[in-house]
Amino acid sequence: MMAPQHFFNRMETSQMEQNRINTGRRSFLKAGSLAVVSAAIAGSVGKAAAQGAKADEKDAQAQSLGYKHDATKVDKAKFAKYQAGQTCANCTLYQGKPTDAWGGCPIFPGKQVAGKGWCSAYVKKA
Ligand code: SF4
């Protein structure tokens, strides 16, 4: 027959073992979710960096070309060539897809222009 002390020692050992497993599992789960979150952050940062910041309507280049995020707000008196319906999304220079809200444009290197935007360098997409 097992001495009571041995019995308790065995119970303690198995409890400690269980704790170790649980802790290990928790750490694994924690590490797993951290990895997912890190990957998501890295993905969105990478995407943003690749696409660049939005063009600033107030910067000198934008002002001289009459760029507006919203084509309907273009100063028509100053930029008479603007015609209703012309937007970055249907401009030859727009690097996004026609349905993209924002996309690159070589006129504003490293920046994004609005699909609904317009500037006087507009060239109708063929
Ligand atoms: Fe938009 Fe075209 Fe002007 Fe670029 S060149 S800002 S795509 S209208």
Short mmCIF file of C-alpha atoms and ligand atoms in Angstrom, two decimals:
data_model
loop_
_atom_site.label_atom_id
_atom_site.label_comp_id
_atom_site.label_asym_id
_atom_site.label_seq_id
_atom_site.Cartn_x
_atom_site.Cartn_y
_atom_site.Cartn_z
CA MET A 1 0.00 0.00 0.00
CA MET A 2 1.20 3.53 -0.83
CA ALA A 3 2.30 5.72 2.06
CA PRO A 4 0.09 8.84 2.32
CA GLN A 5 3.09 11.13 1.85
CA HIS A 6 3.93 9.47 -1.45
CA PHE A 7 0.35 9.75 -2.50
CA PHE A 8 0.30 13.51 -1.82
CA ASN A 9 3.65 14.00 -3.50
CA ARG A 10 2.30 12.31 -6.61
CA MET A 11 -0.84 14.47 -6.55
CA GLU A 12 1.25 17.59 -6.18
CA THR A 13 3.51 16.56 -9.02
CA SER A 14 0.62 15.90 -11.33
CA GLN A 15 -0.98 19.28 -10.40
CA MET A 16 2.30 21.04 -11.12
CA GLU A 17 2.53 19.22 -14.41
CA GLN A 18 -0.99 20.35 -15.30
CA ASN A 19 -0.14 23.96 -14.45
CA ARG A 20 2.96 23.77 -16.59
CA ILE A 21 0.91 22.49 -19.53
CA ASN A 22 -1.75 25.16 -19.05
CA THR A 23 0.85 27.91 -18.82
CA GLY A 24 2.54 26.58 -21.90
CA ARG A 25 -0.74 26.51 -23.77
CA ARG A 26 -1.60 30.04 -22.68
CA SER A 27 1.79 31.33 -23.81
CA PHE A 28 1.35 29.58 -27.10
CA LEU A 29 -2.10 31.09 -27.64
CA LYS A 30 -0.85 34.51 -26.59
CA ALA A 31 2.12 34.25 -28.91
CA GLY A 32 -0.19 33.08 -31.68
CA SER A 33 -2.58 36.02 -31.37
CA LEU A 34 0.31 38.47 -31.07
CA ALA A 35 1.75 37.06 -34.27
CA VAL A 36 -1.59 37.56 -36.04
CA VAL A 37 -1.89 41.14 -34.78
CA SER A 38 1.73 41.90 -35.71
CA ALA A 39 1.22 40.51 -39.19
CA ALA A 40 -1.92 42.62 -39.63
CA ILE A 41 -0.12 45.77 -38.51
CA ALA A 42 2.91 45.05 -40.68
CA GLY A 43 0.59 44.44 -43.62
CA SER A 44 -1.33 47.67 -43.28
CA VAL A 45 1.79 49.76 -42.61
CA GLY A 46 3.49 48.24 -45.62
CA LYS A 47 0.46 48.95 -47.77
CA ALA A 48 0.19 52.55 -46.59
CA ALA A 49 3.89 53.15 -47.15
CA ALA A 50 3.70 51.72 -50.65
CA GLN A 51 0.72 53.88 -51.54
CA GLY A 52 1.96 57.10 -49.96
CA ALA A 53 0.13 59.87 -48.18
CA LYS A 54 -2.76 61.76 -49.66
CA ALA A 55 -1.83 64.74 -51.79
CA ASP A 56 -2.30 68.04 -49.99
CA GLU A 57 -4.60 70.46 -51.82
CA LYS A 58 -2.69 73.31 -50.21
CA ASP A 59 0.77 72.36 -51.42
CA ALA A 60 2.30 74.54 -54.13
CA GLN A 61 2.09 71.92 -56.88
CA ALA A 62 -1.55 71.16 -56.09
CA GLN A 63 -2.45 74.86 -55.98
CA SER A 64 -0.75 75.67 -59.28
CA LEU A 65 -2.58 72.80 -60.97
CA GLY A 66 -5.86 73.53 -59.25
CA TYR A 67 -5.97 70.04 -57.76
CA LYS A 68 -9.01 69.24 -55.64
CA HIS A 69 -9.92 65.97 -53.94
CA ASP A 70 -13.44 66.65 -55.17
CA ALA A 71 -13.50 67.61 -58.86
CA THR A 72 -16.76 69.52 -58.45
CA LYS A 73 -14.89 71.97 -56.19
CA VAL A 74 -12.41 72.95 -58.91
CA ASP A 75 -12.12 76.70 -59.46
CA LYS A 76 -13.85 76.75 -62.85
CA ALA A 77 -13.06 80.42 -63.49
CA LYS A 78 -9.34 79.78 -63.10
CA PHE A 79 -9.30 76.32 -64.70
CA ALA A 80 -11.71 76.71 -67.59
CA LYS A 81 -10.54 73.49 -69.22
CA TYR A 82 -12.28 71.51 -66.48
CA GLN A 83 -15.41 69.79 -67.70
CA ALA A 84 -18.00 68.09 -65.54
CA GLY A 85 -17.39 64.34 -65.34
CA GLN A 86 -13.60 64.62 -65.54
CA THR A 87 -12.00 62.96 -62.54
CA CYS A 88 -8.69 61.37 -61.66
CA ALA A 89 -10.39 57.98 -61.99
CA ASN A 90 -10.87 58.56 -65.73
CA CYS A 91 -7.54 60.34 -66.30
CA THR A 92 -4.76 58.55 -68.21
CA LEU A 93 -2.28 59.37 -65.48
CA TYR A 94 -4.28 57.79 -62.65
CA GLN A 95 -2.42 54.74 -61.36
CA GLY A 96 -5.26 53.27 -59.33
CA LYS A 97 -8.09 51.21 -60.72
CA PRO A 98 -11.03 53.36 -61.92
CA THR A 99 -13.00 52.14 -58.90
CA ASP A 100 -10.25 52.94 -56.34
CA ALA A 101 -11.01 55.84 -54.01
CA TRP A 102 -7.32 56.84 -54.00
CA GLY A 103 -4.43 56.10 -56.32
CA GLY A 104 -1.02 57.26 -57.38
CA CYS A 105 -0.34 59.91 -60.00
CA PRO A 106 3.05 60.84 -61.48
CA ILE A 107 2.16 64.54 -61.18
CA PHE A 108 2.23 64.09 -57.40
CA PRO A 109 5.07 61.59 -56.87
CA GLY A 110 4.78 59.48 -53.72
CA LYS A 111 1.32 60.87 -53.01
CA GLN A 112 -2.18 59.62 -53.61
CA VAL A 113 -4.85 61.56 -55.40
CA ALA A 114 -8.57 61.02 -55.01
CA GLY A 115 -10.40 59.01 -57.66
CA LYS A 116 -12.98 61.83 -57.55
CA GLY A 117 -10.26 64.48 -57.74
CA TRP A 118 -9.02 66.58 -60.63
CA CYS A 119 -6.10 68.78 -61.64
CA SER A 120 -5.32 70.77 -64.78
CA ALA A 121 -2.88 68.10 -66.00
CA TYR A 122 -5.93 65.93 -66.64
CA VAL A 123 -5.77 63.83 -69.80
CA LYS A 124 -8.86 61.85 -70.71
CA LYS A 125 -8.28 58.12 -70.61
CA ALA A 126 -8.62 56.71 -74.13
FE1 SF4 B 1 -5.79 63.42 -61.21
FE2 SF4 B 1 -4.93 63.15 -63.69
FE3 SF4 B 1 -4.41 65.37 -62.33
FE4 SF4 B 1 -3.21 63.11 -61.70
S1 SF4 B 1 -3.00 64.24 -63.64
S2 SF4 B 1 -4.14 64.56 -60.28
S3 SF4 B 1 -4.81 61.63 -62.08
S4 SF4 B 1 -6.42 64.65 -62.98
#
